[in-house]
Amino acid sequence: MAEKKTKKAEVEATEATTVEAPVVSEAQANPEKFLKEFDWHNYEEGIEQVADKKLEEFEKLVSENFVDTLDDEVVEGEVIHITDRDAIIDINAKSEGVISLNEFRYNPDLKVGDKVEVLIDVREDATGQLVLSHRKARVIKAWDRVNNAHDTGEIVNGFVKCRTKGGMIVDVFGIEAFLPGSQIDVKPIRDYDQYVNKTMEFKVVKINHEFKNIVVSHKALIEADIEEQKKEIIGQLEKGQVLEGVVKNITSYGVFIDLGGVDGLIHITDLSWSRINHPNEIVELDQKLNVVILDFDENKSRIQLGLKQLSKHPWEALGEEVKVGDKVKGKVVVIADYGAFVEVAEGVEGLVHVSEMSWSTHLRSAQDFVAVGDEIDAVILTLDREDRKMSLGIKQLTPDPWTDITSKYPVGSKHSGIVRNFTNFGVFVELEEGIDGLIYISDLSWTKKIKHPSEFCNVGDKLDVVVLELDVEGRKLSLGHKQTTENPWDKYEKEFALGTSHNAAVTEIVDKGATVKFNEDIVAFIPSRHLEKEDGSKLKKGEEAEFKIIEFNKEFKRVVASHTAVFREEEAKIVKKAVKRAEAQAAEAKPTLGDANDALQALKDKMDGKK
């Protein structure tokens, strides 16, 4: 008891020496306010109350030393430790953050002490750990930089990762952007692979915030410089000026030349003095060559260039020794229906008209004689150096078959030929190359009534002919086919003379009468009146009877017969009188065959009861 009293006395003495004045608590000074603001929850939980002053000091220290971990805010942190899988980052928060090393694959040299940008991904995971994201921070920062580059026109560096459809994929600030093929360079790009894995400068030309798409251009960086060069070049353009250019593009109609930012066109006809089928026969892509300015529009935006004009025109270089009548060699370059163009020297062409390809007068096409690419011999027929025109001939290399035509094909001689063509009035027959003759339709057959030659023969058939007429000056040959055989109507004229009787059957009942076929060539007409039999009835089809010839016309191959004249004496007398009258007229006046036909026709009409 004495010891406790002694310690109590010592404590009281110490307190008396250190405390100068009694301390009055807030509860004692203002008990009503104390009770009103008292934290009964902490009291019930047994939590010791902390003085407000100490709380304020603690809050001040926290605000000065720790960052506010808000979502979507990028802060800078320091790498304080690296494990096999993660990097421990101090962002000056209450605890360190963790980031997977996969997010630093682009930076294999990451080490402790490096400063990195991070984003608060998870404030506290299941273990209470702060989880950060470097990749998300890079994306947010990259988008800020990309948008700023787009707004200000800043030039950015990008890494070409790979090819894609229509262009390339470029890494800009860690974000994949699209580089269209048309935006790589001012000239068309044929090999995209040459740009892969290269770092280049670009300009951000388009951003789609909705789909997070970025389009960049390398072409835009050089267009400004090129535009200045273009203005300078255009301002100095003059017709006839010779410039160096590079083949930029080749089309079927010409070649586009890059003159250093300005494009000009060489039309296919201005590439070479010779004919060409495609410009790639003369030039190739990226080839450097000199060109001459031929023309341009007022704005000088369309420039017409020439290549062949840099060399002398081939006609001017054509030797004076070349003259009409010379034999030349050449290559067929163009074929038309009317002839073929033959290049006898580079850029010098002559026309071989189809009529000069063969001595034949039969109409044919140039394709029947030559083909493009053929090497042929020809003779110069005309030569006009001023108008740069030349006509050639092929047939002149062989003798003219008409020179000895009278000895080879005299009138009356027989030959064989090939049917080459038809007309409405006859058939053209080729006896040999260059010798054609015409058979008129009336000279094809003695007996057949032919309306068109195709009824008698076909093109390509072989026919025997006789030369009927020969016109050497007009180079015309008249032929006959029927003359190769005897005229059967000479024999029929006697066999079927007027008044002769013949037995036959009625072949067909026709208008105003009937027909009777006596043989393969003779088909006679029987007027209706002359079909009457002795009993008054008329002959019918297929009925056989005796007939008398009352008309025979060898010229027109017309035969008229009568059955009634067989038994009626009056008709028989009329026939006899007609025969005598015809003979008398033939003896006295030697009438034409047409007159005799008219007389016989009048007699026939009288017998038919027409008059």
Coordinates of C-alpha atoms in Angstrom, one line a residue:
M1 CA 0.0 0.0 0.0
A2 CA 2.9 2.3 0.8
E3 CA 4.5 1.6 -2.6
K4 CA 1.3 2.4 -4.6
K5 CA 0.9 5.6 -2.7
T6 CA 4.5 6.5 -3.4
K7 CA 4.1 5.9 -7.2
K8 CA 0.8 7.8 -7.3
A9 CA 2.5 10.6 -5.5
E10 CA 5.4 10.6 -8.0
V11 CA 3.0 10.7 -11.0
E12 CA 1.0 13.5 -9.5
A13 CA 4.2 15.4 -8.9
T14 CA 5.3 14.9 -12.5
E15 CA 2.0 16.0 -13.9
A16 CA 2.1 19.0 -11.7
T17 CA 5.4 20.0 -13.0
T18 CA 4.6 19.5 -16.8
V19 CA 1.0 20.8 -17.0
E20 CA 0.8 24.4 -16.4
A21 CA -3.0 24.8 -16.7
P22 CA -5.8 22.3 -16.6
V23 CA -7.0 21.1 -20.1
V24 CA -10.7 21.4 -20.7
S25 CA -12.0 18.9 -23.3
E26 CA -14.6 19.7 -26.0
A27 CA -17.2 17.6 -24.2
Q28 CA -16.6 19.6 -21.0
A29 CA -16.6 22.9 -22.8
N30 CA -19.7 22.3 -25.0
P31 CA -21.5 19.2 -23.8
E32 CA -24.5 19.7 -26.1
K33 CA -22.5 19.9 -29.3
F34 CA -20.4 16.9 -28.1
L35 CA -23.5 14.8 -27.6
K36 CA -25.0 15.8 -30.9
E37 CA -21.8 15.0 -33.0
F38 CA -20.7 12.0 -30.9
D39 CA -20.0 8.9 -33.1
W40 CA -22.1 6.3 -31.2
H41 CA -21.2 3.6 -33.8
N42 CA -17.5 3.8 -33.1
Y43 CA -18.3 3.9 -29.4
E44 CA -20.4 0.8 -29.6
E45 CA -17.8 -0.9 -31.7
G46 CA -15.1 0.0 -29.3
I47 CA -13.1 2.1 -31.8
E48 CA -11.0 4.7 -30.2
Q49 CA -11.8 8.2 -31.2
V50 CA -9.1 10.1 -33.1
A51 CA -8.7 13.8 -32.6
D52 CA -9.9 15.9 -35.6
K53 CA -6.5 17.6 -35.8
K54 CA -4.8 14.3 -36.3
L55 CA -7.3 13.3 -38.9
E56 CA -6.7 16.5 -40.9
E57 CA -3.0 15.9 -40.7
F58 CA -3.4 12.4 -42.0
E59 CA -5.6 13.5 -44.9
K60 CA -3.1 16.1 -45.9
L61 CA -0.3 13.6 -46.0
V62 CA -2.4 11.2 -48.1
S63 CA -3.2 14.0 -50.6
E64 CA 0.4 15.0 -50.9
N65 CA 1.9 11.6 -51.3
F66 CA -0.6 9.4 -53.1
V67 CA -2.3 9.7 -56.5
D68 CA -6.0 9.6 -56.9
T69 CA -6.8 6.3 -58.6
L70 CA -9.6 7.4 -60.9
D71 CA -10.8 5.2 -63.8
D72 CA -9.6 6.0 -67.4
E73 CA -6.8 8.3 -66.2
V74 CA -3.3 7.7 -67.4
V75 CA -0.5 8.2 -64.9
E76 CA 3.2 7.7 -64.9
G77 CA 4.7 4.9 -62.9
E78 CA 8.1 3.5 -62.1
V79 CA 9.2 -0.1 -62.6
I80 CA 10.4 -1.2 -59.1
H81 CA 10.6 -5.0 -59.7
I82 CA 10.3 -7.5 -62.5
T83 CA 9.3 -11.1 -62.1
D84 CA 9.1 -13.9 -64.7
R85 CA 5.6 -12.9 -65.7
D86 CA 4.9 -9.4 -64.3
A87 CA 6.3 -6.0 -63.7
I88 CA 5.7 -4.3 -60.4
I89 CA 4.9 -0.6 -60.9
D90 CA 4.9 2.1 -58.3
I91 CA 2.4 4.8 -59.1
N92 CA 2.7 6.5 -55.7
A93 CA -0.6 4.9 -54.6
K94 CA -1.4 3.1 -51.4
S95 CA -0.1 -0.1 -53.0
E96 CA 2.0 -1.1 -56.0
G97 CA 0.4 -2.2 -59.3
V98 CA 1.0 -5.3 -61.4
I99 CA 1.3 -5.4 -65.2
S100 CA 1.8 -8.5 -67.3
L101 CA 5.1 -8.6 -69.2
N102 CA 3.1 -9.4 -72.4
E103 CA 2.2 -5.8 -72.6
F104 CA 5.9 -4.9 -72.9
R105 CA 6.7 -7.2 -75.8
Y106 CA 7.5 -4.2 -77.9
N107 CA 10.1 -3.2 -75.4
P108 CA 12.3 -6.2 -74.6
D109 CA 14.8 -4.0 -72.8
L110 CA 12.4 -3.0 -70.0
K111 CA 14.3 -2.7 -66.6
V112 CA 13.9 -1.5 -63.1
G113 CA 13.7 2.2 -62.8
D114 CA 12.1 2.8 -66.2
K115 CA 9.2 5.2 -66.3
V116 CA 6.1 3.9 -68.0
E117 CA 2.5 5.2 -68.6
V118 CA -0.2 3.1 -67.0
L119 CA -4.0 3.0 -66.6
I120 CA -5.8 1.9 -63.4
D121 CA -7.5 -1.3 -64.6
V122 CA -8.7 -2.8 -61.3
R123 CA -8.4 -0.8 -58.0
E124 CA -8.5 -3.9 -55.9
D125 CA -8.7 -7.5 -57.2
A126 CA -9.7 -10.5 -55.1
T127 CA -6.5 -10.3 -53.1
G128 CA -6.7 -6.5 -52.7
Q129 CA -4.0 -5.9 -55.3
L130 CA -3.9 -2.8 -57.6
V131 CA -4.0 -4.0 -61.2
L132 CA -2.7 -1.6 -63.9
S133 CA -2.6 -1.7 -67.8
H134 CA 0.2 -0.4 -69.8
R135 CA -1.4 -1.4 -73.2
K136 CA -4.6 0.6 -72.5
A137 CA -2.6 3.6 -71.4
R138 CA -0.6 3.4 -74.6
V139 CA -3.8 3.2 -76.7
I140 CA -5.3 6.2 -74.9
K141 CA -2.2 8.2 -75.3
A142 CA -1.8 7.1 -78.9
W143 CA -5.3 8.2 -79.8
D144 CA -4.6 11.6 -78.2
R145 CA -1.4 11.9 -80.2
V146 CA -3.1 10.7 -83.4
N147 CA -6.0 13.1 -83.0
N148 CA -3.5 15.9 -82.3
A149 CA -1.5 15.0 -85.4
H150 CA -4.6 15.0 -87.5
D151 CA -5.7 18.4 -86.2
T152 CA -2.3 20.1 -86.5
G153 CA -1.1 18.2 -89.7
E154 CA 1.9 16.9 -87.8
I155 CA 4.1 14.4 -89.6
V156 CA 4.3 11.1 -87.7
N157 CA 6.5 8.0 -88.0
G158 CA 4.9 4.6 -88.6
F159 CA 6.1 1.0 -89.0
V160 CA 4.7 -0.8 -92.1
K161 CA 3.7 -4.2 -90.6
C162 CA 2.2 -6.1 -93.5
R163 CA 0.2 -6.0 -96.7
T164 CA -3.5 -6.1 -96.8
K165 CA -6.2 -5.9 -99.5
G166 CA -5.9 -2.5 -101.2
G167 CA -2.9 -1.3 -99.2
M168 CA -0.7 -1.7 -96.1
I169 CA -1.1 -1.9 -92.3
V170 CA 1.0 0.7 -90.4
D171 CA 1.7 0.8 -86.7
V172 CA 1.4 4.5 -85.6
F173 CA 2.0 5.1 -81.8
G174 CA 1.0 1.4 -81.2
I175 CA -2.3 1.7 -83.1
E176 CA -2.9 0.0 -86.5
A177 CA -3.6 2.4 -89.3
F178 CA -4.5 1.8 -92.9
L179 CA -2.3 3.0 -95.7
P180 CA -4.2 2.8 -99.1
G181 CA -2.2 1.7 -102.1
S182 CA -3.0 5.0 -103.8
Q183 CA -1.6 6.9 -100.9
I184 CA 1.9 5.3 -100.8
D185 CA 3.4 7.3 -103.6
V186 CA 2.4 9.7 -106.4
K187 CA 3.2 7.0 -109.0
P188 CA 1.4 3.6 -109.1
I189 CA 3.0 1.0 -106.9
R190 CA 3.5 -2.5 -108.4
D191 CA 5.5 -4.1 -105.6
Y192 CA 3.9 -3.5 -102.2
D193 CA 6.3 -6.0 -100.5
Q194 CA 9.2 -3.6 -100.8
Y195 CA 7.6 -1.4 -98.1
V196 CA 7.0 -4.1 -95.5
N197 CA 9.1 -3.8 -92.3
K198 CA 10.1 -0.3 -93.1
T199 CA 9.6 2.9 -90.9
M200 CA 8.3 5.8 -92.9
E201 CA 6.8 9.2 -92.4
F202 CA 3.1 9.7 -92.7
K203 CA 0.4 12.2 -92.4
V204 CA -2.9 11.4 -90.7
V205 CA -5.6 12.2 -93.3
K206 CA -8.7 10.6 -91.8
I207 CA -10.1 9.3 -88.4
N208 CA -13.3 7.5 -87.9
H209 CA -14.0 7.8 -84.2
E210 CA -17.0 5.5 -84.2
F211 CA -15.1 2.6 -85.6
K212 CA -11.7 3.6 -84.4
N213 CA -10.2 3.6 -87.9
I214 CA -7.2 5.7 -89.0
V215 CA -6.1 6.4 -92.5
V216 CA -2.6 7.7 -93.2
S217 CA -0.9 8.9 -96.3
H218 CA 2.7 9.0 -97.4
K219 CA 1.8 10.5 -100.8
A220 CA 0.4 13.6 -99.1
L221 CA 3.9 14.5 -97.8
I222 CA 5.4 14.6 -101.2
E223 CA 2.5 16.1 -103.1
A224 CA 3.2 19.6 -101.8
D225 CA 6.8 19.4 -103.1
I226 CA 5.6 17.9 -106.3
E227 CA 3.0 20.6 -106.8
E228 CA 5.7 23.2 -106.6
Q229 CA 7.8 21.3 -109.1
K230 CA 4.8 20.8 -111.3
K231 CA 4.0 24.5 -111.4
E232 CA 7.7 25.2 -112.3
I233 CA 7.7 22.6 -115.1
I234 CA 4.3 23.6 -116.5
G235 CA 5.4 27.2 -116.6
Q236 CA 8.4 26.3 -118.8
L237 CA 6.6 24.0 -121.2
E238 CA 7.0 24.8 -124.9
K239 CA 6.0 22.9 -128.1
G240 CA 9.0 21.1 -129.5
Q241 CA 10.8 21.0 -126.1
V242 CA 12.6 17.7 -125.4
L243 CA 12.3 16.4 -121.8
E244 CA 13.4 13.3 -120.0
G245 CA 10.6 11.3 -118.4
V246 CA 9.9 7.9 -116.8
V247 CA 7.3 5.4 -118.1
K248 CA 4.6 5.6 -115.5
N249 CA 1.8 3.5 -117.0
I250 CA 1.1 1.6 -120.2
T251 CA -2.3 1.2 -121.7
S252 CA -3.6 -0.2 -125.0
Y253 CA -3.9 3.3 -126.5
G254 CA -0.7 4.9 -125.3
V255 CA 1.9 5.5 -122.6
F256 CA 1.8 7.9 -119.6
I257 CA 5.1 9.6 -118.9
D258 CA 6.1 11.2 -115.6
L259 CA 8.0 14.4 -116.4
G260 CA 8.8 15.0 -112.7
G261 CA 5.4 15.6 -111.2
V262 CA 3.6 16.3 -114.5
D263 CA 2.1 13.5 -116.6
G264 CA 2.0 13.5 -120.3
L265 CA 0.6 11.0 -122.8
I266 CA 2.3 9.4 -125.8
H267 CA -0.4 8.1 -128.1
I268 CA 0.3 4.7 -129.7
T269 CA 0.6 6.4 -133.1
D270 CA 3.3 8.7 -131.8
L271 CA 5.5 5.9 -130.4
S272 CA 6.9 4.6 -133.6
W273 CA 6.9 5.3 -137.3
S274 CA 6.1 1.6 -137.8
R275 CA 2.7 0.1 -137.0
I276 CA 2.6 -1.6 -133.6
N277 CA -0.2 -3.6 -131.9
H278 CA 0.5 -2.6 -128.3
P279 CA 2.8 0.1 -126.7
N280 CA 4.7 -2.6 -124.7
E281 CA 6.4 -3.6 -127.9
I282 CA 8.3 -0.3 -127.7
V283 CA 8.6 0.7 -124.0
E284 CA 8.5 -0.9 -120.6
L285 CA 7.5 0.3 -117.1
D286 CA 10.0 2.6 -115.2
Q287 CA 12.0 3.1 -118.4
K288 CA 13.7 6.4 -118.8
L289 CA 13.5 8.1 -122.2
N290 CA 13.5 11.4 -123.9
V291 CA 10.2 12.7 -125.4
V292 CA 9.2 15.8 -127.3
I293 CA 6.2 18.0 -126.4
L294 CA 3.8 18.0 -129.3
D295 CA 0.9 20.0 -127.8
F296 CA -0.9 20.9 -124.6
D297 CA -4.2 22.6 -123.6
E298 CA -4.6 26.1 -122.2
N299 CA -4.1 25.0 -118.6
K300 CA -1.3 22.7 -119.6
S301 CA -3.0 19.9 -117.7
R302 CA -3.1 17.7 -120.7
I303 CA 0.2 17.3 -122.4
Q304 CA 0.6 15.4 -125.7
L305 CA 4.1 13.9 -126.1
G306 CA 5.9 12.1 -129.0
L307 CA 8.7 9.6 -129.2
K308 CA 8.9 8.9 -132.9
Q309 CA 9.3 12.6 -133.7
L310 CA 12.8 12.5 -132.2
S311 CA 14.0 10.5 -135.2
K312 CA 13.9 11.3 -138.9
H313 CA 10.7 10.3 -140.8
P314 CA 11.4 7.1 -142.7
W315 CA 10.1 8.5 -145.9
E316 CA 12.7 11.2 -145.8
A317 CA 15.4 8.5 -145.2
L318 CA 14.1 6.5 -148.2
G319 CA 16.8 6.2 -150.8
E320 CA 16.4 8.0 -154.1
E321 CA 17.4 4.8 -155.9
V322 CA 14.0 3.3 -155.0
K323 CA 11.7 3.8 -158.0
V324 CA 8.6 2.6 -159.8
G325 CA 9.0 -0.9 -161.2
D326 CA 11.5 -2.1 -158.5
K327 CA 11.0 -5.4 -156.8
V328 CA 10.8 -5.1 -153.0
K329 CA 10.4 -7.3 -150.0
G330 CA 8.1 -6.5 -147.2
K331 CA 6.0 -7.7 -144.2
V332 CA 2.2 -7.6 -144.2
V333 CA 1.2 -5.4 -141.2
V334 CA -2.5 -4.8 -141.8
I335 CA -5.2 -6.5 -143.9
A336 CA -8.5 -5.0 -145.0
D337 CA -11.1 -6.3 -147.4
Y338 CA -9.8 -4.0 -150.1
G339 CA -6.1 -4.9 -149.8
A340 CA -3.1 -5.3 -147.5
F341 CA -0.5 -2.8 -146.2
V342 CA 3.1 -4.0 -146.6
E343 CA 6.0 -2.4 -144.7
V344 CA 8.9 -2.3 -147.1
A345 CA 11.1 -0.4 -144.7
E346 CA 10.7 0.8 -141.1
G347 CA 7.8 3.2 -141.2
V348 CA 7.4 3.0 -145.0
E349 CA 4.3 1.2 -146.1
G350 CA 2.7 0.4 -149.5
L351 CA -0.8 -0.8 -150.3
V352 CA -1.4 -3.9 -152.3
H353 CA -4.9 -3.6 -153.6
V354 CA -6.8 -6.8 -153.9
S355 CA -7.1 -6.3 -157.6
E356 CA -3.3 -6.3 -157.8
M357 CA -2.9 -9.6 -156.0
S358 CA -4.1 -11.9 -158.8
W359 CA -4.7 -11.7 -162.5
S360 CA -8.2 -13.2 -161.8
T361 CA -11.1 -10.9 -162.2
H362 CA -13.2 -12.9 -159.8
L363 CA -13.9 -10.8 -156.7
R364 CA -12.0 -12.1 -153.7
S365 CA -10.8 -10.8 -150.3
A366 CA -7.2 -9.9 -149.5
Q367 CA -7.3 -12.6 -146.7
D368 CA -7.5 -15.2 -149.5
F369 CA -4.0 -14.3 -150.6
V370 CA -2.0 -13.1 -147.6
A371 CA -2.0 -13.0 -143.8
V372 CA -0.6 -10.5 -141.2
G373 CA 3.1 -11.3 -140.7
D374 CA 3.7 -12.8 -144.1
E375 CA 7.0 -11.9 -145.8
I376 CA 6.2 -11.2 -149.5
D377 CA 7.7 -9.9 -152.7
A378 CA 6.0 -7.1 -154.6
V379 CA 6.5 -4.6 -157.4
I380 CA 6.3 -0.9 -156.9
L381 CA 3.5 0.4 -159.1
T382 CA 3.3 4.1 -157.9
L383 CA 5.5 6.2 -155.6
D384 CA 4.6 9.6 -154.3
R385 CA 7.3 10.9 -151.9
E386 CA 5.5 14.2 -151.3
D387 CA 2.3 12.6 -150.1
R388 CA 4.2 9.6 -148.7
K389 CA 2.1 7.0 -150.6
M390 CA 3.1 3.9 -152.4
S391 CA 1.1 1.2 -154.2
L392 CA 2.4 -2.3 -154.8
G393 CA 1.5 -5.3 -156.9
I394 CA 1.9 -9.0 -156.4
K395 CA 0.4 -10.3 -159.7
Q396 CA 3.0 -8.4 -161.7
L397 CA 5.6 -11.0 -160.5
T398 CA 4.0 -13.6 -162.8
P399 CA 3.2 -13.3 -166.6
D400 CA -0.2 -11.9 -167.5
P401 CA -2.3 -14.9 -168.7
W402 CA -4.1 -12.7 -171.2
T403 CA -1.0 -12.0 -173.2
D404 CA -1.4 -15.3 -175.2
I405 CA -5.2 -15.7 -174.7
T406 CA -6.0 -16.1 -178.4
S407 CA -3.7 -19.0 -178.8
K408 CA -4.7 -20.7 -175.6
Y409 CA -8.4 -20.2 -175.7
P410 CA -9.5 -19.6 -179.3
V411 CA -13.2 -19.4 -180.2
G412 CA -14.8 -22.9 -180.4
S413 CA -12.2 -24.6 -178.3
K414 CA -13.3 -26.9 -175.5
H415 CA -12.0 -26.7 -171.9
S416 CA -12.8 -27.5 -168.3
G417 CA -13.2 -25.0 -165.5
I418 CA -14.3 -24.5 -161.9
V419 CA -17.5 -22.7 -161.0
R420 CA -16.5 -19.7 -158.9
N421 CA -19.5 -17.5 -158.6
F422 CA -23.2 -17.1 -159.5
T423 CA -25.2 -14.2 -160.8
N424 CA -28.8 -14.0 -161.7
F425 CA -27.9 -14.1 -165.4
G426 CA -25.2 -16.7 -165.4
V427 CA -22.2 -18.6 -164.0
F428 CA -18.5 -17.4 -163.7
V429 CA -16.1 -20.3 -164.5
E430 CA -12.3 -20.0 -163.8
L431 CA -10.3 -21.8 -166.5
E432 CA -7.0 -20.9 -164.8
E433 CA -5.7 -18.3 -162.4
G434 CA -6.5 -15.0 -164.0
I435 CA -8.8 -16.4 -166.7
D436 CA -12.5 -16.2 -165.9
G437 CA -15.4 -16.7 -168.3
L438 CA -19.1 -16.2 -168.1
I439 CA -21.7 -18.8 -169.1
Y440 CA -25.1 -17.1 -169.6
I441 CA -28.0 -19.0 -168.1
S442 CA -29.4 -19.7 -171.6
D443 CA -26.2 -21.5 -172.5
L444 CA -26.3 -24.0 -169.6
S445 CA -28.7 -26.5 -171.0
W446 CA -30.5 -27.3 -174.3
T447 CA -33.6 -28.7 -172.7
K448 CA -33.9 -27.5 -169.1
K449 CA -35.8 -24.3 -168.3
I450 CA -33.4 -22.8 -165.6
K451 CA -34.5 -19.8 -163.5
H452 CA -31.3 -19.5 -161.5
P453 CA -27.8 -21.1 -162.1
S454 CA -27.9 -22.7 -158.6
E455 CA -30.6 -25.0 -160.0
F456 CA -28.1 -26.4 -162.4
C457 CA -24.7 -26.5 -160.6
N458 CA -22.9 -25.6 -157.3
V459 CA -19.9 -23.4 -156.6
G460 CA -16.8 -25.5 -156.9
D461 CA -18.3 -27.9 -159.5
K462 CA -16.2 -28.7 -162.6
L463 CA -17.9 -27.9 -165.9
D464 CA -16.9 -28.6 -169.5
V465 CA -17.2 -25.4 -171.6
V466 CA -16.8 -24.1 -175.2
V467 CA -15.4 -20.7 -175.9
L468 CA -18.1 -18.7 -177.7
E469 CA -16.7 -15.2 -177.8
L470 CA -13.3 -13.6 -176.9
D471 CA -12.8 -9.9 -176.2
V472 CA -9.0 -9.4 -175.6
E473 CA -9.2 -5.6 -175.0
G474 CA -12.1 -5.9 -172.6
R475 CA -10.6 -9.1 -171.1
K476 CA -13.9 -10.8 -171.4
L477 CA -14.5 -14.4 -172.2
S478 CA -18.0 -15.8 -173.1
L479 CA -18.4 -19.5 -172.6
G480 CA -21.1 -22.1 -173.2
H481 CA -21.8 -25.4 -171.5
K482 CA -24.7 -26.8 -173.5
Q483 CA -22.6 -26.4 -176.7
T484 CA -20.3 -29.2 -175.5
T485 CA -23.2 -31.6 -176.4
E486 CA -25.4 -32.0 -179.5
N487 CA -28.6 -30.0 -179.4
P488 CA -31.4 -32.7 -179.0
W489 CA -33.9 -30.2 -180.3
D490 CA -32.4 -30.5 -183.8
K491 CA -33.4 -34.2 -183.7
Y492 CA -36.7 -33.4 -182.1
E493 CA -37.5 -30.9 -184.8
K494 CA -37.8 -33.8 -187.3
E495 CA -39.2 -36.3 -184.9
F496 CA -42.0 -34.1 -183.6
A497 CA -42.6 -32.2 -186.8
L498 CA -46.0 -30.6 -187.5
G499 CA -48.7 -33.2 -188.3
T500 CA -46.7 -36.2 -186.9
S501 CA -48.7 -38.5 -184.5
H502 CA -47.5 -39.9 -181.2
N503 CA -49.0 -42.1 -178.5
A504 CA -48.7 -41.1 -174.9
A505 CA -50.7 -40.8 -171.7
V506 CA -52.1 -37.6 -170.2
T507 CA -49.5 -36.6 -167.6
E508 CA -51.3 -33.7 -165.8
I509 CA -54.5 -31.7 -166.1
V510 CA -53.6 -28.0 -166.0
D511 CA -55.3 -24.7 -166.4
K512 CA -56.9 -24.5 -169.9
G513 CA -55.8 -28.0 -170.9
A514 CA -53.4 -30.8 -170.0
T515 CA -49.7 -31.8 -170.5
V516 CA -48.4 -34.9 -172.1
K517 CA -44.8 -36.1 -171.6
F518 CA -43.5 -37.7 -174.8
N519 CA -39.9 -38.2 -173.5
E520 CA -37.5 -36.7 -170.9
D521 CA -37.2 -33.4 -172.9
I522 CA -40.5 -33.1 -174.7
V523 CA -43.6 -32.1 -172.7
A524 CA -46.4 -31.0 -174.9
F525 CA -49.4 -28.8 -174.1
I526 CA -52.9 -30.0 -175.1
P527 CA -55.5 -27.2 -175.1
S528 CA -58.9 -28.1 -173.5
R529 CA -60.7 -28.2 -176.9
H530 CA -58.2 -30.7 -178.2
L531 CA -58.7 -33.1 -175.3
E532 CA -62.2 -34.0 -176.7
K533 CA -62.6 -37.6 -177.8
E534 CA -64.6 -38.9 -180.7
D535 CA -67.5 -39.7 -178.4
G536 CA -67.6 -36.1 -177.1
S537 CA -66.0 -36.8 -173.7
K538 CA -62.6 -35.5 -172.7
L539 CA -59.4 -37.3 -171.9
K540 CA -58.5 -37.7 -168.2
K541 CA -55.2 -37.9 -166.3
G542 CA -53.4 -41.1 -167.0
E543 CA -55.5 -42.0 -170.1
E544 CA -53.4 -43.0 -173.1
A545 CA -54.3 -41.7 -176.6
E546 CA -52.9 -40.6 -179.9
F547 CA -51.9 -37.0 -180.4
K548 CA -50.9 -34.9 -183.5
I549 CA -48.3 -32.1 -183.3
I550 CA -49.9 -28.8 -184.2
E551 CA -47.1 -26.5 -183.0
F552 CA -43.3 -27.0 -182.6
N553 CA -41.0 -24.1 -181.5
K554 CA -37.4 -25.1 -181.1
E555 CA -36.3 -21.7 -180.0
F556 CA -38.7 -21.5 -177.1
K557 CA -38.9 -25.3 -176.6
R558 CA -42.7 -25.2 -177.0
V559 CA -44.7 -28.1 -178.3
V560 CA -48.5 -28.1 -178.7
A561 CA -50.5 -31.3 -179.6
S562 CA -54.1 -32.3 -180.3
H563 CA -56.1 -35.5 -179.8
T564 CA -59.1 -34.1 -181.6
A565 CA -57.2 -33.5 -184.8
V566 CA -56.7 -37.3 -185.1
F567 CA -60.3 -38.0 -186.0
R568 CA -61.6 -34.7 -187.2
E569 CA -60.9 -33.9 -190.8
E570 CA -61.4 -30.2 -190.4
E571 CA -58.7 -29.8 -187.8
A572 CA -56.4 -32.0 -189.9
K573 CA -56.8 -29.7 -192.9
I574 CA -56.2 -26.7 -190.7
V575 CA -52.9 -28.3 -189.6
K576 CA -51.9 -29.1 -193.2
K577 CA -52.7 -25.5 -194.3
A578 CA -50.6 -24.2 -191.4
V579 CA -47.7 -26.3 -192.4
K580 CA -47.9 -25.2 -196.1
R581 CA -48.3 -21.6 -195.1
A582 CA -45.3 -21.7 -192.8
E583 CA -43.2 -23.3 -195.5
A584 CA -44.3 -20.7 -198.1
Q585 CA -43.6 -17.8 -195.8
A586 CA -40.2 -19.3 -195.0
A587 CA -39.3 -19.7 -198.7
E588 CA -40.5 -16.2 -199.7
A589 CA -39.7 -13.9 -196.9
K590 CA -37.4 -15.9 -194.7
P591 CA -39.2 -14.7 -191.7
T592 CA -37.6 -14.7 -188.3
L593 CA -38.3 -17.5 -185.9
G594 CA -40.3 -15.0 -183.9
D595 CA -42.6 -14.3 -186.8
A596 CA -43.2 -18.0 -187.4
N597 CA -44.0 -18.3 -183.8
D598 CA -46.5 -15.5 -184.0
A599 CA -48.1 -17.2 -187.0
L600 CA -48.3 -20.5 -185.3
Q601 CA -49.6 -18.8 -182.1
A602 CA -52.4 -17.1 -184.2
L603 CA -53.3 -20.4 -185.7
K604 CA -53.3 -22.1 -182.3
D605 CA -55.6 -19.3 -180.9
K606 CA -57.9 -19.7 -183.9
M607 CA -58.1 -23.4 -183.3
D608 CA -58.7 -22.8 -179.6
G609 CA -61.6 -20.6 -180.6
K610 CA -60.2 -17.4 -179.3
K611 CA -60.8 -15.5 -182.5

